[in-house]
Amino acid sequence: MDPKKYIESGIIEDYLMGFVSEQERQEVQCLSKIYPEINEALRQAEDIMSTWAAANAEEPPAGMKDKIMANLGEQEKGPVAMPALKVVASSHEPSVKSSINPAATRSKSSQPIGWIAAAAALILSFFLAYQWQDSLQFMQAMEQEIAAQDQELENLGSQLQDLQGDKEQYQSLWAAVSEPGTQKITLNTVQEDKPATATVYWNPEKEQTLFYRDQLPAEAENSQYQLWAIVKGKPVSIGLLALNSNELQLQNMSGLAEADAFAITLEPLGGSESPTLDQMVVMGKV
C-alpha cells in the first residue's frame, strides 16, 4: 500500500468530517496505527481544522449568556403559572403575561444556535472547497500519468511491430543464404594498408544477390559504397550499400544470372554510372 496516495485521496478529511462509512472509519484508525505517515497526516488535519475554527470563531454579544439563562428559567416556570392565569382576571396579573412571550423567547434562544450553524456552514464550505481543489489536482496528476503511460505503451507497441517486421525480413534473407544453390563469395581488400572484408551471397538460378557487410571502413562525408558485378569483363551496378551501417545484417541487392566477380567502390553520394577504379575497396572472384 502507498500511504502517500492514500492520504492524497481525501479519506483523512472525510474521516474528520464524519463523511465515511463505519468500515472506512475503522480502516483509517487501523492504518494510522500502522503507518506513521497516515498518523501524522491525521494529526495535522485535526490541528488545521482546530486552528481554523478557533481563528474564525465569533465572540457572542455581551450579556447573551445571562439572557439565555433568564429565558430558560422563565420557560421552566411557565407550565406551573399558566393554569392560574385562566382563573385570575387579566387585570390582576399583567406582569406575568407580559413576561412570558413565546415569540421573544424563541427569537432570543435561536441567536446563538444561528451563529453556531453559520460558523459550522462556513467551516464546512472552506473545507469542501479545499478538498475539492486537492481532489482536482490529484485527478489531473493521475490523468497526466495515465496519458504518459498510454503514450509509452503505444511507442512500445510500435517498436514491437518494427522488430517483428525486421525479424521476419532477416529470417527470409537468412533462409535464402542457406539454400543449396547459393554461393558465398568473399570480397577482400585491394589496398594492403586498409584492411576490409565483405561477403556476397549469390544464387544465379533464382537471380538473387545478398550483401553482408563484414568490415568496411566508414564512408567519408558525401560518399557511399556501391556494389558492382563483373559480367563478361564489364562492371554492372547492383546497388548502393546502406550508409554507415555497422549492424550485422543482410542487404538485398539487384539480382543477376551470371557474374565473374564482385567489387565495391567508394562513390559520390547517390552512386555513379561507372565505377571509380582508384576508389575500389574490396573485390572477390566467383
CSV table of C-alpha atoms in Angstrom, one decimal:
chain,number,residue,atom,x,y,z
A,1,MET,CA,0.0,0.0,0.0
A,2,ASP,CA,1.2,3.5,-0.8
A,3,PRO,CA,0.5,5.8,2.2
A,4,LYS,CA,1.0,8.9,0.1
A,5,LYS,CA,-1.7,8.1,-2.4
A,6,TYR,CA,-4.0,7.0,0.5
A,7,ILE,CA,-3.5,10.4,2.1
A,8,GLU,CA,-4.0,12.3,-1.2
A,9,SER,CA,-7.3,10.5,-1.8
A,10,GLY,CA,-9.0,12.8,0.8
A,11,ILE,CA,-10.1,10.0,3.1
A,12,ILE,CA,-8.4,11.7,6.1
A,13,GLU,CA,-10.6,14.9,5.7
A,14,ASP,CA,-13.7,12.8,5.1
A,15,TYR,CA,-13.0,10.9,8.3
A,16,LEU,CA,-12.6,14.1,10.4
A,17,MET,CA,-15.9,15.5,8.9
A,18,GLY,CA,-17.8,12.3,9.5
A,19,PHE,CA,-18.4,11.5,5.8
A,20,VAL,CA,-17.1,8.0,5.9
A,21,SER,CA,-18.7,4.6,6.4
A,22,GLU,CA,-18.1,2.5,9.5
A,23,GLN,CA,-15.7,0.3,7.6
A,24,GLU,CA,-13.8,3.3,6.3
A,25,ARG,CA,-13.6,4.8,9.8
A,26,GLN,CA,-12.1,1.6,11.2
A,27,GLU,CA,-9.8,1.5,8.3
A,28,VAL,CA,-8.4,5.0,8.9
A,29,GLN,CA,-8.0,4.2,12.6
A,30,CYS,CA,-6.2,1.0,11.9
A,31,LEU,CA,-3.9,2.3,9.2
A,32,SER,CA,-3.0,5.4,11.3
A,33,LYS,CA,-1.5,3.0,13.9
A,34,ILE,CA,0.4,1.0,11.2
A,35,TYR,CA,1.8,3.9,9.0
A,36,PRO,CA,3.4,6.9,10.7
A,37,GLU,CA,2.7,9.0,7.6
A,38,ILE,CA,-1.0,8.5,7.9
A,39,ASN,CA,-1.0,9.1,11.6
A,40,GLU,CA,1.0,12.4,11.1
A,41,ALA,CA,-1.4,13.4,8.3
A,42,LEU,CA,-4.4,12.8,10.6
A,43,ARG,CA,-2.8,14.8,13.4
A,44,GLN,CA,-2.0,17.7,11.0
A,45,ALA,CA,-5.5,17.7,9.6
A,46,GLU,CA,-7.0,17.9,13.1
A,47,ASP,CA,-4.7,20.7,14.0
A,48,ILE,CA,-5.6,22.6,10.8
A,49,MET,CA,-9.3,22.3,11.4
A,50,SER,CA,-9.0,23.3,15.1
A,51,THR,CA,-6.8,26.3,14.3
A,52,TRP,CA,-9.1,27.4,11.6
A,53,ALA,CA,-12.2,27.1,13.7
A,54,ALA,CA,-10.6,29.0,16.6
A,55,ALA,CA,-9.3,31.7,14.3
A,56,ASN,CA,-12.8,32.2,12.7
A,57,ALA,CA,-14.9,31.9,15.8
A,58,GLU,CA,-17.1,34.9,16.6
A,59,GLU,CA,-17.5,36.1,20.2
A,60,PRO,CA,-21.2,36.3,21.2
A,61,PRO,CA,-22.6,39.6,22.3
A,62,ALA,CA,-22.1,40.6,25.9
A,63,GLY,CA,-24.9,39.5,28.2
A,64,MET,CA,-26.1,36.8,25.9
A,65,LYS,CA,-25.5,34.1,28.4
A,66,ASP,CA,-27.5,35.9,31.1
A,67,LYS,CA,-30.4,36.4,28.7
A,68,ILE,CA,-30.4,32.8,27.7
A,69,MET,CA,-30.3,31.6,31.3
A,70,ALA,CA,-33.1,34.0,32.2
A,71,ASN,CA,-35.3,32.8,29.3
A,72,LEU,CA,-34.6,29.2,30.2
A,73,GLY,CA,-35.7,29.9,33.8
A,74,GLU,CA,-38.9,31.6,32.7
A,75,GLN,CA,-39.7,28.7,30.4
A,76,GLU,CA,-39.3,26.3,33.2
A,77,LYS,CA,-41.7,28.3,35.4
A,78,GLY,CA,-44.2,28.8,32.6
A,79,PRO,CA,-46.1,25.5,32.7
A,80,VAL,CA,-46.8,26.0,36.5
A,81,ALA,CA,-48.2,29.5,36.3
A,82,MET,CA,-50.4,29.0,33.2
A,83,PRO,CA,-53.3,27.3,35.0
A,84,ALA,CA,-53.6,30.2,37.5
A,85,LEU,CA,-53.8,32.7,34.7
A,86,LYS,CA,-57.1,31.2,33.4
A,87,VAL,CA,-58.8,31.6,36.8
A,88,VAL,CA,-57.5,35.1,37.9
A,89,ALA,CA,-58.7,38.1,36.0
A,90,SER,CA,-56.2,39.5,33.5
A,91,SER,CA,-56.1,42.9,35.3
A,92,HIS,CA,-54.6,41.3,38.4
A,93,GLU,CA,-51.5,39.7,36.7
A,94,PRO,CA,-50.4,41.9,33.9
A,95,SER,CA,-46.7,41.4,34.7
A,96,VAL,CA,-46.9,37.7,34.4
A,97,LYS,CA,-48.5,37.7,31.0
A,98,SER,CA,-46.1,40.3,29.7
A,99,SER,CA,-43.0,38.5,30.9
A,100,ILE,CA,-43.9,35.2,29.1
A,101,ASN,CA,-43.6,35.9,25.4
A,102,PRO,CA,-43.0,32.7,23.4
A,103,ALA,CA,-42.1,34.6,20.2
A,104,ALA,CA,-39.5,36.7,22.1
A,105,THR,CA,-38.1,33.6,23.8
A,106,ARG,CA,-37.7,31.7,20.5
A,107,SER,CA,-36.0,34.7,18.9
A,108,LYS,CA,-33.6,35.2,21.8
A,109,SER,CA,-32.7,31.5,22.2
A,110,SER,CA,-32.2,31.0,18.4
A,111,GLN,CA,-29.5,33.6,18.2
A,112,PRO,CA,-26.6,31.5,19.5
A,113,ILE,CA,-27.8,28.5,17.6
A,114,GLY,CA,-27.8,30.6,14.4
A,115,TRP,CA,-24.3,31.7,14.9
A,116,ILE,CA,-23.1,28.2,15.6
A,117,ALA,CA,-24.9,27.0,12.4
A,118,ALA,CA,-23.4,29.8,10.4
A,119,ALA,CA,-19.9,29.1,11.7
A,120,ALA,CA,-20.3,25.4,11.0
A,121,ALA,CA,-21.5,26.1,7.5
A,122,LEU,CA,-18.6,28.4,6.9
A,123,ILE,CA,-16.1,25.9,8.1
A,124,LEU,CA,-17.7,23.2,6.0
A,125,SER,CA,-17.7,25.3,2.9
A,126,PHE,CA,-14.0,26.1,3.3
A,127,PHE,CA,-13.1,22.5,4.0
A,128,LEU,CA,-15.1,21.3,1.0
A,129,ALA,CA,-13.5,23.9,-1.3
A,130,TYR,CA,-10.1,22.8,-0.1
A,131,GLN,CA,-10.9,19.1,-0.5
A,132,TRP,CA,-12.3,19.8,-4.0
A,133,GLN,CA,-9.2,21.6,-5.1
A,134,ASP,CA,-7.0,18.9,-3.6
A,135,SER,CA,-9.0,16.2,-5.3
A,136,LEU,CA,-9.0,18.1,-8.6
A,137,GLN,CA,-5.2,18.4,-8.5
A,138,PHE,CA,-4.9,14.7,-7.7
A,139,MET,CA,-7.2,13.8,-10.6
A,140,GLN,CA,-5.2,16.0,-13.0
A,141,ALA,CA,-2.0,14.3,-11.9
A,142,MET,CA,-3.5,10.9,-12.4
A,143,GLU,CA,-4.8,11.8,-15.9
A,144,GLN,CA,-1.3,13.0,-16.9
A,145,GLU,CA,0.3,9.9,-15.5
A,146,ILE,CA,-2.3,7.7,-17.4
A,147,ALA,CA,-1.7,9.7,-20.6
A,148,ALA,CA,2.1,9.3,-20.3
A,149,GLN,CA,1.7,5.5,-19.7
A,150,ASP,CA,-0.6,5.2,-22.7
A,151,GLN,CA,1.9,7.0,-24.9
A,152,GLU,CA,4.7,4.8,-23.7
A,153,LEU,CA,2.6,1.7,-24.4
A,154,GLU,CA,1.9,3.0,-27.8
A,155,ASN,CA,5.6,3.6,-28.5
A,156,LEU,CA,6.5,0.1,-27.3
A,157,GLY,CA,3.8,-1.4,-29.5
A,158,SER,CA,5.1,0.4,-32.5
A,159,GLN,CA,8.7,-0.7,-31.7
A,160,LEU,CA,7.5,-4.3,-31.3
A,161,GLN,CA,5.8,-4.2,-34.7
A,162,ASP,CA,9.0,-2.8,-36.2
A,163,LEU,CA,11.1,-5.5,-34.6
A,164,GLN,CA,8.7,-8.2,-35.7
A,165,GLY,CA,8.9,-6.9,-39.3
A,166,ASP,CA,12.7,-6.9,-39.1
A,167,LYS,CA,12.8,-10.4,-37.7
A,168,GLU,CA,10.6,-11.7,-40.5
A,169,GLN,CA,12.7,-10.0,-43.1
A,170,TYR,CA,16.0,-11.3,-41.7
A,171,GLN,CA,14.6,-14.8,-41.3
A,172,SER,CA,13.6,-14.7,-45.0
A,173,LEU,CA,17.1,-13.4,-46.1
A,174,TRP,CA,19.0,-15.9,-43.9
A,175,ALA,CA,16.8,-18.7,-45.3
A,176,ALA,CA,17.9,-17.6,-48.8
A,177,VAL,CA,21.5,-17.7,-47.7
A,178,SER,CA,21.1,-21.3,-46.6
A,179,GLU,CA,19.6,-22.6,-49.9
A,180,PRO,CA,21.8,-25.2,-51.7
A,181,GLY,CA,22.1,-23.1,-54.9
A,182,THR,CA,23.5,-20.0,-53.0
A,183,GLN,CA,27.2,-19.3,-53.4
A,184,LYS,CA,29.3,-17.4,-50.8
A,185,ILE,CA,31.8,-15.0,-52.4
A,186,THR,CA,34.3,-13.3,-50.0
A,187,LEU,CA,35.5,-9.9,-51.0
A,188,ASN,CA,38.9,-9.0,-49.7
A,189,THR,CA,40.7,-5.6,-49.6
A,190,VAL,CA,42.6,-4.4,-52.6
A,191,GLN,CA,44.6,-1.9,-50.5
A,192,GLU,CA,47.2,-3.5,-48.2
A,193,ASP,CA,47.2,-0.6,-45.8
A,194,LYS,CA,43.4,-0.5,-45.5
A,195,PRO,CA,42.0,-3.8,-44.2
A,196,ALA,CA,38.5,-4.5,-45.3
A,197,THR,CA,36.2,-7.5,-46.0
A,198,ALA,CA,32.7,-8.1,-47.2
A,199,THR,CA,30.6,-11.1,-48.3
A,200,VAL,CA,28.2,-11.6,-51.2
A,201,TYR,CA,25.7,-14.4,-51.3
A,202,TRP,CA,24.6,-15.1,-54.9
A,203,ASN,CA,22.1,-17.5,-56.3
A,204,PRO,CA,22.3,-17.5,-60.1
A,205,GLU,CA,19.4,-19.8,-60.6
A,206,LYS,CA,17.0,-17.5,-58.6
A,207,GLU,CA,18.9,-14.4,-59.7
A,208,GLN,CA,19.2,-13.3,-56.0
A,209,THR,CA,22.1,-11.3,-54.5
A,210,LEU,CA,22.5,-10.6,-50.8
A,211,PHE,CA,25.3,-8.5,-49.3
A,212,TYR,CA,26.7,-8.9,-45.8
A,213,ARG,CA,28.9,-6.1,-44.5
A,214,ASP,CA,31.7,-7.6,-42.5
A,215,GLN,CA,34.4,-4.9,-42.0
A,216,LEU,CA,34.3,-1.9,-44.3
A,217,PRO,CA,35.7,1.4,-43.3
A,218,ALA,CA,33.2,4.2,-42.5
A,219,GLU,CA,32.2,6.2,-45.6
A,220,ALA,CA,33.7,9.6,-46.0
A,221,GLU,CA,31.3,12.6,-45.9
A,222,ASN,CA,29.1,12.8,-49.1
A,223,SER,CA,30.3,9.4,-50.1
A,224,GLN,CA,28.6,6.0,-50.5
A,225,TYR,CA,29.7,2.4,-51.2
A,226,GLN,CA,28.5,0.9,-54.5
A,227,LEU,CA,28.4,-2.9,-55.3
A,228,TRP,CA,29.4,-4.0,-58.8
A,229,ALA,CA,29.2,-7.3,-60.6
A,230,ILE,CA,31.8,-8.0,-63.3
A,231,VAL,CA,29.9,-9.6,-66.1
A,232,LYS,CA,31.9,-10.7,-69.2
A,233,GLY,CA,34.6,-8.2,-68.3
A,234,LYS,CA,32.1,-5.2,-67.8
A,235,PRO,CA,31.1,-3.7,-64.5
A,236,VAL,CA,27.3,-3.8,-63.7
A,237,SER,CA,25.9,-1.8,-60.7
A,238,ILE,CA,23.7,-3.9,-58.5
A,239,GLY,CA,23.0,-1.4,-55.8
A,240,LEU,CA,24.2,1.1,-53.2
A,241,LEU,CA,25.1,0.0,-49.7
A,242,ALA,CA,23.3,1.4,-46.7
A,243,LEU,CA,25.1,4.4,-45.2
A,244,ASN,CA,27.3,3.9,-42.2
A,245,SER,CA,25.7,0.6,-41.3
A,246,ASN,CA,27.7,-1.2,-38.6
A,247,GLU,CA,24.9,-3.7,-37.9
A,248,LEU,CA,25.3,-7.3,-38.7
A,249,GLN,CA,22.6,-7.5,-41.3
A,250,LEU,CA,21.9,-8.7,-44.8
A,251,GLN,CA,21.0,-6.3,-47.6
A,252,ASN,CA,19.1,-7.4,-50.6
A,253,MET,CA,20.7,-6.2,-53.8
A,254,SER,CA,19.7,-6.5,-57.5
A,255,GLY,CA,19.7,-10.0,-58.8
A,256,LEU,CA,21.6,-11.3,-61.9
A,257,ALA,CA,22.0,-14.7,-63.6
A,258,GLU,CA,25.8,-14.5,-64.3
A,259,ALA,CA,28.9,-12.9,-62.9
A,260,ASP,CA,32.6,-13.4,-62.9
A,261,ALA,CA,33.4,-11.3,-59.8
A,262,PHE,CA,32.1,-8.7,-57.4
A,263,ALA,CA,33.7,-5.5,-56.2
A,264,ILE,CA,32.9,-2.4,-54.1
A,265,THR,CA,34.0,1.1,-54.8
A,266,LEU,CA,33.5,4.3,-52.8
A,267,GLU,CA,31.5,6.7,-55.0
A,268,PRO,CA,29.9,10.1,-54.5
A,269,LEU,CA,26.6,10.1,-52.5
A,270,GLY,CA,23.9,8.6,-54.7
A,271,GLY,CA,26.3,6.4,-56.8
A,272,SER,CA,27.9,6.6,-60.2
A,273,GLU,CA,27.1,5.1,-63.6
A,274,SER,CA,30.6,3.6,-63.8
A,275,PRO,CA,33.0,2.6,-61.0
A,276,THR,CA,35.8,4.8,-59.9
A,277,LEU,CA,38.6,2.3,-60.1
A,278,ASP,CA,41.1,4.1,-57.9
A,279,GLN,CA,38.4,4.1,-55.1
A,280,MET,CA,37.9,0.3,-55.2
A,281,VAL,CA,37.9,-1.1,-51.7
A,282,VAL,CA,37.3,-4.9,-51.9
A,283,MET,CA,36.9,-7.5,-54.7
A,284,GLY,CA,36.2,-11.2,-54.9
A,285,LYS,CA,36.0,-13.7,-57.8
A,286,VAL,CA,33.2,-16.2,-58.2
